[in-house]
C-alpha atoms as a printed R data frame, in Angstrom:
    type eleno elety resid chain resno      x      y      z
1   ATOM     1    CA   UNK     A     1  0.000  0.000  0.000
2   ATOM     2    CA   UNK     A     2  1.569  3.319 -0.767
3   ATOM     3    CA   UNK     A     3  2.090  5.214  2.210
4   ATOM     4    CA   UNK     A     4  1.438  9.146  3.113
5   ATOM     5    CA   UNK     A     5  3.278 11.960  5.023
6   ATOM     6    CA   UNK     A     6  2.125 14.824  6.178
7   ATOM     7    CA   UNK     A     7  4.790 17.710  6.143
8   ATOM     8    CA   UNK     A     8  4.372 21.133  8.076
9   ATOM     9    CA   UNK     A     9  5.794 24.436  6.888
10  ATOM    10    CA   UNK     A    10  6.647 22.477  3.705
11  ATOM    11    CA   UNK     A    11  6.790 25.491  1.050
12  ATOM    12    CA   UNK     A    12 10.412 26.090  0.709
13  ATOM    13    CA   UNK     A    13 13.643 24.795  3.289
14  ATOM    14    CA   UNK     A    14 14.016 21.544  4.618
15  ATOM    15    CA   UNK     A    15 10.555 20.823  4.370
16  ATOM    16    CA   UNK     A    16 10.219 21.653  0.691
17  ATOM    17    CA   UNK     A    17 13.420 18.970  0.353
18  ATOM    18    CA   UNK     A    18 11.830 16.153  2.476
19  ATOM    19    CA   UNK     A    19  8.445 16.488  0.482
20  ATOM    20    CA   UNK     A    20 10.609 16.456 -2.731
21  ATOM    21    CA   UNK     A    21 12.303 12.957 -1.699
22  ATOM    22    CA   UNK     A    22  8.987 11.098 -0.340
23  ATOM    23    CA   UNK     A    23  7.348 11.909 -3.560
24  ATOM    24    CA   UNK     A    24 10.388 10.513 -5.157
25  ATOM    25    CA   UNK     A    25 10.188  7.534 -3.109
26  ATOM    26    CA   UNK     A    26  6.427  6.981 -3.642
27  ATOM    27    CA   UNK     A    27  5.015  8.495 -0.844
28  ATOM    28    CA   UNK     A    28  1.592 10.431 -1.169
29  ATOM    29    CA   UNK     A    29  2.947 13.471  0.084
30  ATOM    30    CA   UNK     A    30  0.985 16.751  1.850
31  ATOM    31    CA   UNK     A    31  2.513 20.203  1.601
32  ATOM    32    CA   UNK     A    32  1.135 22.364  4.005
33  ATOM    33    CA   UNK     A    33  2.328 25.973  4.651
34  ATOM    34    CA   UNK     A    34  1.592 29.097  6.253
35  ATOM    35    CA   UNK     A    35  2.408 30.187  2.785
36  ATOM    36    CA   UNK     A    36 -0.082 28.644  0.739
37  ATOM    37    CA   UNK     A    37  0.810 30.002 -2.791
38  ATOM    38    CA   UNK     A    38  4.538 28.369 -2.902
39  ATOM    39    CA   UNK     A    39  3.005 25.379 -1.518
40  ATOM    40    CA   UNK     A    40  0.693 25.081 -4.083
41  ATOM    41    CA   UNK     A    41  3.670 25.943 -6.541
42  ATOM    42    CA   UNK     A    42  5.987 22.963 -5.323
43  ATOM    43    CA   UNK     A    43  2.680 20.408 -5.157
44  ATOM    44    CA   UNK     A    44  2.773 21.754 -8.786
45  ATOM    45    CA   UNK     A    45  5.641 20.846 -9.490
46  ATOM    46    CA   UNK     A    46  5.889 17.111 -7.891
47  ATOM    47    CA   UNK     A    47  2.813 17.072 -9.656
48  ATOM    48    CA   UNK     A    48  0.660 13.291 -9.055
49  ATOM    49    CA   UNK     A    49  0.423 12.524 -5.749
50  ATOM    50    CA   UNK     A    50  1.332 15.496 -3.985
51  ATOM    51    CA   UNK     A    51 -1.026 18.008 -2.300
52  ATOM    52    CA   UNK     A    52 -1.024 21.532 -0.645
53  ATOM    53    CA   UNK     A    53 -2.959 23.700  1.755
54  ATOM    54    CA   UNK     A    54 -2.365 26.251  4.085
55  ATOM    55    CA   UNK     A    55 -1.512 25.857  7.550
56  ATOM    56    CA   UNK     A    56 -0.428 28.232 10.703
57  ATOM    57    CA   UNK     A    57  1.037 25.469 13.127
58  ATOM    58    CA   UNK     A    58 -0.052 27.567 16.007
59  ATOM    59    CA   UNK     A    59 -3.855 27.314 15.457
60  ATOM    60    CA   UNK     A    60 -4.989 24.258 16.214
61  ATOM    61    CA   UNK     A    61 -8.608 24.279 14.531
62  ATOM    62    CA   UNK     A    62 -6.357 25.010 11.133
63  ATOM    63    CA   UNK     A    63 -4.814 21.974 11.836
64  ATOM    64    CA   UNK     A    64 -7.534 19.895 12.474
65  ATOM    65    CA   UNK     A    65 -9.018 21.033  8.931
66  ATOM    66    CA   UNK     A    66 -5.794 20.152  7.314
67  ATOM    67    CA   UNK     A    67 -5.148 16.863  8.846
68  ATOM    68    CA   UNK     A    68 -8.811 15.475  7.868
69  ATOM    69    CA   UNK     A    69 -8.748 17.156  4.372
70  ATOM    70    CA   UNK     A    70 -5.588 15.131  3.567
71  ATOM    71    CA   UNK     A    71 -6.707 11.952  4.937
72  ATOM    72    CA   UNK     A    72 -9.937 12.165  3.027
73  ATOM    73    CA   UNK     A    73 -7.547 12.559 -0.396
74  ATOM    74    CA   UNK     A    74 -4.225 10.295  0.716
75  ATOM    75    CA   UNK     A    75 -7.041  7.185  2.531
76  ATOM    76    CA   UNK     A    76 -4.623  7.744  5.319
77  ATOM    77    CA   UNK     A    77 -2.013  9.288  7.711
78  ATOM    78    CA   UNK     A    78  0.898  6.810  8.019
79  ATOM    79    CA   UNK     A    79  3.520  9.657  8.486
80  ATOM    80    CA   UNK     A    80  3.547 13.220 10.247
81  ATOM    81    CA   UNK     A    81  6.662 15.612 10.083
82  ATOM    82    CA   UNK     A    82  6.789 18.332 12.408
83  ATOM    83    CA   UNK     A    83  9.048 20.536 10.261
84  ATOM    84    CA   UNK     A    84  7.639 24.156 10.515
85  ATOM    85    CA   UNK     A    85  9.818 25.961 12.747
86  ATOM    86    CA   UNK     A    86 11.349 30.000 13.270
87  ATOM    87    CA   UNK     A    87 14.256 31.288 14.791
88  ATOM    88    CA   UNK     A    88 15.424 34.884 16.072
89  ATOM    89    CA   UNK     A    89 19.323 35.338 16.921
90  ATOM    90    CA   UNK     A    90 21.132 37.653 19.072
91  ATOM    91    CA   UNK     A    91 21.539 38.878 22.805
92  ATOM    92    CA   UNK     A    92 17.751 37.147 24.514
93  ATOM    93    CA   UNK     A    93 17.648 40.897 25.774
94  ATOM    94    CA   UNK     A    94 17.563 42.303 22.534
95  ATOM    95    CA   UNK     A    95 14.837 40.332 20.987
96  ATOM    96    CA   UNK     A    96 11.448 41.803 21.622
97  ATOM    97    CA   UNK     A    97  9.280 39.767 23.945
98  ATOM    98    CA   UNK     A    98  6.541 39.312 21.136
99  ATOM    99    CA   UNK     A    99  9.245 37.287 19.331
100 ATOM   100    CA   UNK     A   100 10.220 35.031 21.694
101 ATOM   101    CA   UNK     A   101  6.976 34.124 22.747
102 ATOM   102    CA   UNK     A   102  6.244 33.646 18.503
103 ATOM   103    CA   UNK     A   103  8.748 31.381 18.587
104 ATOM   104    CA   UNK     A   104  6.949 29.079 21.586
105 ATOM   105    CA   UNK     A   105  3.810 29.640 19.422
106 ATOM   106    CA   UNK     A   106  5.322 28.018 16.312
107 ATOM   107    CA   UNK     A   107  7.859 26.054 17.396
108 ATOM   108    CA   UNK     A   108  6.591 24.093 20.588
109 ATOM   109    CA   UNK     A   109  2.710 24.792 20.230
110 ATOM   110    CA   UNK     A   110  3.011 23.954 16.368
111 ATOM   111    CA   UNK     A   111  4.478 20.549 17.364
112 ATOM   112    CA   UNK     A   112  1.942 20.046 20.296
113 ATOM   113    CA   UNK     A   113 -0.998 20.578 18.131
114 ATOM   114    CA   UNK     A   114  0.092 18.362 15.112
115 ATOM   115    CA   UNK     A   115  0.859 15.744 17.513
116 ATOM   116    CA   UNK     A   116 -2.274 16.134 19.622
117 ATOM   117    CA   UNK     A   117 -4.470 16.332 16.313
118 ATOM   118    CA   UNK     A   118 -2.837 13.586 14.651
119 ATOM   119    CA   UNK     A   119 -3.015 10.746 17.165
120 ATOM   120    CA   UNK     A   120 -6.459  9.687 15.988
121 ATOM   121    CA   UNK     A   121 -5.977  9.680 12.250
122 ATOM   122    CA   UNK     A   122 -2.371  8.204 13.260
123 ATOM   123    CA   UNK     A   123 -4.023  5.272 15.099
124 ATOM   124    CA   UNK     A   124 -6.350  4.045 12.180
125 ATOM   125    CA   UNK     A   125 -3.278  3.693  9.848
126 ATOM   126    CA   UNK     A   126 -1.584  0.529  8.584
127 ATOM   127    CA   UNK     A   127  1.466  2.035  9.775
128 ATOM   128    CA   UNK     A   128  2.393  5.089 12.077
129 ATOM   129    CA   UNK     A   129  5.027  7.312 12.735
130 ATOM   130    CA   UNK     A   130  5.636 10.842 14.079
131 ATOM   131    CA   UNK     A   131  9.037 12.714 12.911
132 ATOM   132    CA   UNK     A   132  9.976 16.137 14.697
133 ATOM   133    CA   UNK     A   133 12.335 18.335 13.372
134 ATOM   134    CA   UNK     A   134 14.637 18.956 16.657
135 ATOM   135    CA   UNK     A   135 18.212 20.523 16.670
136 ATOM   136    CA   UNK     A   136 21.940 20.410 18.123
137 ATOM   137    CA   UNK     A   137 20.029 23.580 19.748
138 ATOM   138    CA   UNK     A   138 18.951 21.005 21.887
139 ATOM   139    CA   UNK     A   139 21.973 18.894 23.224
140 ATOM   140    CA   UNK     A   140 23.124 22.391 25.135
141 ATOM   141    CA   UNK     A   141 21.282 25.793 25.841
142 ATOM   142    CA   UNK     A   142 22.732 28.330 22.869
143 ATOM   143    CA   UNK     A   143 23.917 31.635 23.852
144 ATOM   144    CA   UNK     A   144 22.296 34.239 21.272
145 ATOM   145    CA   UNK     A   145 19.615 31.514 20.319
146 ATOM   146    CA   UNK     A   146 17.934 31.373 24.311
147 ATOM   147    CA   UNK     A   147 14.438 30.825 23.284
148 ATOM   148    CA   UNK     A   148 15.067 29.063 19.942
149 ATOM   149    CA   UNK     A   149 17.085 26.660 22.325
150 ATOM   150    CA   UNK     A   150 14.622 26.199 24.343
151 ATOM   151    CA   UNK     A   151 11.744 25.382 22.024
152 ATOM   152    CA   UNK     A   152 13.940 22.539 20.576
153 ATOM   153    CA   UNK     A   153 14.766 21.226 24.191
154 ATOM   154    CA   UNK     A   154 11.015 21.422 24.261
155 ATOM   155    CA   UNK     A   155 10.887 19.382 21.144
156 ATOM   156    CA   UNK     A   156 13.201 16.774 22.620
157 ATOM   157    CA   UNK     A   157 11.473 16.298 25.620
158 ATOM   158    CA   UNK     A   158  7.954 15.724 24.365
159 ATOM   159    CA   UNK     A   159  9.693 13.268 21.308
160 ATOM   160    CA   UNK     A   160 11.246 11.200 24.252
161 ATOM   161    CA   UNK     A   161  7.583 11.182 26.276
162 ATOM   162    CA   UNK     A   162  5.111 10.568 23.076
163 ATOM   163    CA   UNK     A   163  7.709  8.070 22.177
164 ATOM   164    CA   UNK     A   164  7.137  6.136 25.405
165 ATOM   165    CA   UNK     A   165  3.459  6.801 25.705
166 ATOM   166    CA   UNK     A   166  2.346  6.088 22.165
167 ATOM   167    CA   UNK     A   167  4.211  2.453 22.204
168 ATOM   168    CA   UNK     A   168  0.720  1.584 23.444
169 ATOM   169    CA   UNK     A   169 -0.393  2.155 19.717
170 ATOM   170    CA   UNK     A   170  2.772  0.856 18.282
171 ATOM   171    CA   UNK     A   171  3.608  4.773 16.910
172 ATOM   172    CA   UNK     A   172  6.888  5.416 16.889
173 ATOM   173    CA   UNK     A   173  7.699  9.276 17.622
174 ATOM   174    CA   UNK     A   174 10.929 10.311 16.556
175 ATOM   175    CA   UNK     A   175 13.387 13.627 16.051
176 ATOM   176    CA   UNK     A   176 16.139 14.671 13.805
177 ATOM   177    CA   UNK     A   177 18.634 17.245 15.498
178 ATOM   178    CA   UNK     A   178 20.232 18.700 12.906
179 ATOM   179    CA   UNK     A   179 23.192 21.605 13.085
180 ATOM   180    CA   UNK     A   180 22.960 24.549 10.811
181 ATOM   181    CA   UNK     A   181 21.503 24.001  7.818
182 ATOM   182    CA   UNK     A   182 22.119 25.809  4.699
183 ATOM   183    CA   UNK     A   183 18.241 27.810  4.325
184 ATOM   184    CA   UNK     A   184 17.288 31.072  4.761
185 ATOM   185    CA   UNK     A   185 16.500 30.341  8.760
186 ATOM   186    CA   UNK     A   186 20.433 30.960  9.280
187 ATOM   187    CA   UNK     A   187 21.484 33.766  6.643
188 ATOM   188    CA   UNK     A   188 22.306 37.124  8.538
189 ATOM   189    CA   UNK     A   189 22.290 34.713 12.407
190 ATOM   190    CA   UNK     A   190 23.515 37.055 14.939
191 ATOM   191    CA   UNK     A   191 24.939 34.241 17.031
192 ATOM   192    CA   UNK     A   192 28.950 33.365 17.867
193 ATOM   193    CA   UNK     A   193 27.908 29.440 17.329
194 ATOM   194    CA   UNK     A   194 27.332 29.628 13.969
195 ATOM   195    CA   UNK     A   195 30.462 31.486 13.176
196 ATOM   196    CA   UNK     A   196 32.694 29.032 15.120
197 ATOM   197    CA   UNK     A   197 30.913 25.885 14.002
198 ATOM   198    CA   UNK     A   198 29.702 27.254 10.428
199 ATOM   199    CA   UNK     A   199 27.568 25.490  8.090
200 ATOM   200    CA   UNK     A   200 28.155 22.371  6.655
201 ATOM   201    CA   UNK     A   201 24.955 20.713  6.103
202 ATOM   202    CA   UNK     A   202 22.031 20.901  3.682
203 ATOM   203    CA   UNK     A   203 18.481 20.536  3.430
204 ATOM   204    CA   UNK     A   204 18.946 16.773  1.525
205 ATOM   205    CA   UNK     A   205 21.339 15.913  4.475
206 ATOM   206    CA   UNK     A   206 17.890 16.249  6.775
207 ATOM   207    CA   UNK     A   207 15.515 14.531  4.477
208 ATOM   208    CA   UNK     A   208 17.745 11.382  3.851
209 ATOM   209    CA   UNK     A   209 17.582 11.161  7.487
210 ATOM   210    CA   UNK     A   210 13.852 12.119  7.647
211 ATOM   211    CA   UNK     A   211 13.356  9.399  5.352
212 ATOM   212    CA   UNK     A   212 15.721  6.434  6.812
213 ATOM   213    CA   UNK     A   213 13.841  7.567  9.978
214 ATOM   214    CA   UNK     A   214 10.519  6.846  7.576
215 ATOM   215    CA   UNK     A   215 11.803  3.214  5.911
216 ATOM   216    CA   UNK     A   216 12.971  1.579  9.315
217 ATOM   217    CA   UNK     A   217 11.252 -0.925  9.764
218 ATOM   218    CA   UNK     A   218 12.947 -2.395 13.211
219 ATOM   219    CA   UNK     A   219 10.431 -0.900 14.784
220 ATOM   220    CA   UNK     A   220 12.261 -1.637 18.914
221 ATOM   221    CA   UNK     A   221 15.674 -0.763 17.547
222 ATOM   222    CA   UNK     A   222 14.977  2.573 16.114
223 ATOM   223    CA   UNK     A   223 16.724  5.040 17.979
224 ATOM   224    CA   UNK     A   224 14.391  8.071 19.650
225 ATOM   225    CA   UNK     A   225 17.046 11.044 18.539
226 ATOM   226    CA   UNK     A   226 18.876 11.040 15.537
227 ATOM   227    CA   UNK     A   227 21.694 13.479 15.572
228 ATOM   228    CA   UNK     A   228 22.346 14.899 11.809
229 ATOM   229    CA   UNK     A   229 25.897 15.280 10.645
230 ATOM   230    CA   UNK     A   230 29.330 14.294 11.997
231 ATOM   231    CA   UNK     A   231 29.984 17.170 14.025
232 ATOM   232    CA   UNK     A   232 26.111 17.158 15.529
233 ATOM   233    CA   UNK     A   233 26.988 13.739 16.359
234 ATOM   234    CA   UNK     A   234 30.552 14.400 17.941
235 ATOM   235    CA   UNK     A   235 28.264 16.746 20.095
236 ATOM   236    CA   UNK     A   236 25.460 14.579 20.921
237 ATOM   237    CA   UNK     A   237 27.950 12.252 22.150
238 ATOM   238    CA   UNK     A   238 30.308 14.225 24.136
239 ATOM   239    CA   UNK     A   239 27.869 15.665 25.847
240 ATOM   240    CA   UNK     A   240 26.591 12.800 27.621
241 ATOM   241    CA   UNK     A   241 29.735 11.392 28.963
242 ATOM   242    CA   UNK     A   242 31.514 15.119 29.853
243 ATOM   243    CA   UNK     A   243 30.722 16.385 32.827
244 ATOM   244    CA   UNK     A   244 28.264 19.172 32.832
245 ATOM   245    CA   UNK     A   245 31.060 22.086 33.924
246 ATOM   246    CA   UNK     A   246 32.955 21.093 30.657
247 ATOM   247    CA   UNK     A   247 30.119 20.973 28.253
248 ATOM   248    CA   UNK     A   248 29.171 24.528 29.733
249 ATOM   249    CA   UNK     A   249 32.721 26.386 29.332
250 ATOM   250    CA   UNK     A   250 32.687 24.157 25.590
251 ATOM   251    CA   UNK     A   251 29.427 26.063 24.974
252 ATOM   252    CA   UNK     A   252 31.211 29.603 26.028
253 ATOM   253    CA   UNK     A   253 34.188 28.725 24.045
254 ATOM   254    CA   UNK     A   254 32.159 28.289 20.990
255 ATOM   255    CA   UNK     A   255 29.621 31.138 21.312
256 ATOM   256    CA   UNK     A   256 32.493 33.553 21.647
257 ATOM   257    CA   UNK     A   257 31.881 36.360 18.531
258 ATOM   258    CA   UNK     A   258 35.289 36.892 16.473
């Protein structure tokens, strides 16, 4: 049976890439974006089998109307990626209030309301699976990216208790942590990280992963996070065997501004 995903903030990015490689691999795929007309414009362009619609993560009604229009065209929801996602750089006193708390609105309420609205198309599928898009953000609290840390810690945490909880309905839930990814989220970042670290990885790098993450089929063996790229995964593993005062002067060394 051919299979469907369900990809927020989907228009353009990393989501745009992972919608382009499920339809490649045969998935039914579902394009939904706060911008609706360069959604429409890549479902164009993948052409059978793809469809778009609009979507603003953070209202939960608007997902509930997107969710049960796609399942009425796909049959089924067998896959949902919790892509959409902002991010504001620079000193956390600097950044106006209204855009930190825009960034809990998309990025942690966005993920809590696909998850919450999927689980009932999710459990009437042949075969289930939730995939959030997490971050090295996540592995250690980023000077210059306070909030944007924190929503992906957010991220983590709720991946690691759906994960648990939802074995009930044999669902998988899942995250990628990614560094910094070549899109427009990280041109012009006023953060020391990315200067330091830079930016080796691209949108494909996260949807080959999205996808392996898709394809497993050792359902028990699958690992929860899934660090992206070697560095990422130099971090991910350092981090849990160094003791927490030298991950934290690591962190200062690397958010220092040139």
């Amino acid at each position: 049976m051919q299979h469907s995903v369900f990809i927020s903030g989907a228009a353009q990015g990393i989501g745009a890439e992972i919608a382009r490689l499920f339809h490649k691999n045969g998935y039914k795929v579902g394009i939904y974006d706060i911008n609706e007309e360069q959604a429409q414009a890549l479902a164009a362009e993948l052409g059978t089998d793809a469809k778009a619609g609009y979507l603003d993560v953070s209202n939960y009604r608007q997902w509930q109307i997107a969710l049960q229009e796609f399942k009425n065209w796909a049959g089924e929801l067998n896959i949902l990626v919790n892509n959409a996602g902002i991010l504001y750089s620079g000193p956390f006193e600097n950044t106006t209030i209204q855009s930190h708390h825009r960034t809990v609105d998309i990025n942690i309420k966005g993920v809590l309301n696909g998850c919450h609205t999927a689980l009932a198309h999710l459990k009437e599928a042949s075969f289930a699976r939730v995939i959030n898009l997490s971050s090295a953000s996540a592995i250690y609290g980023q000077a210059d990216l306070a909030s944007y840390s924190a929503s992906k810690f957010a991220v983590r945490g709720l991946t690691e208790a759906l994960d648990v909880e939802w074995q009930k309905h044999h669902i998988r839930v899942l995250d990628v942590m990614p560094l910094f990814v070549q899109t427009n989220m990280v041109k012009n970042m006023d953060a020391g990280s990315i200067q330091n670290i830079g930016v080796d990885l691209t949108p494909a790098d996260v949807a080959k992963q999205v996808l392996h993450l898709a394809q497993q089929k050792d359902h028990a063996l699958i690992p929860t996070h899934t660090p992206v790229g070697i560095k990422t995964k130099l971090m991910y593993q350092l981090s849990s065997i160094s003791p927490q005062f030298l991950n934290r002067l690591t962190n200062i060394f690397l958010s220092k501004r040139s």
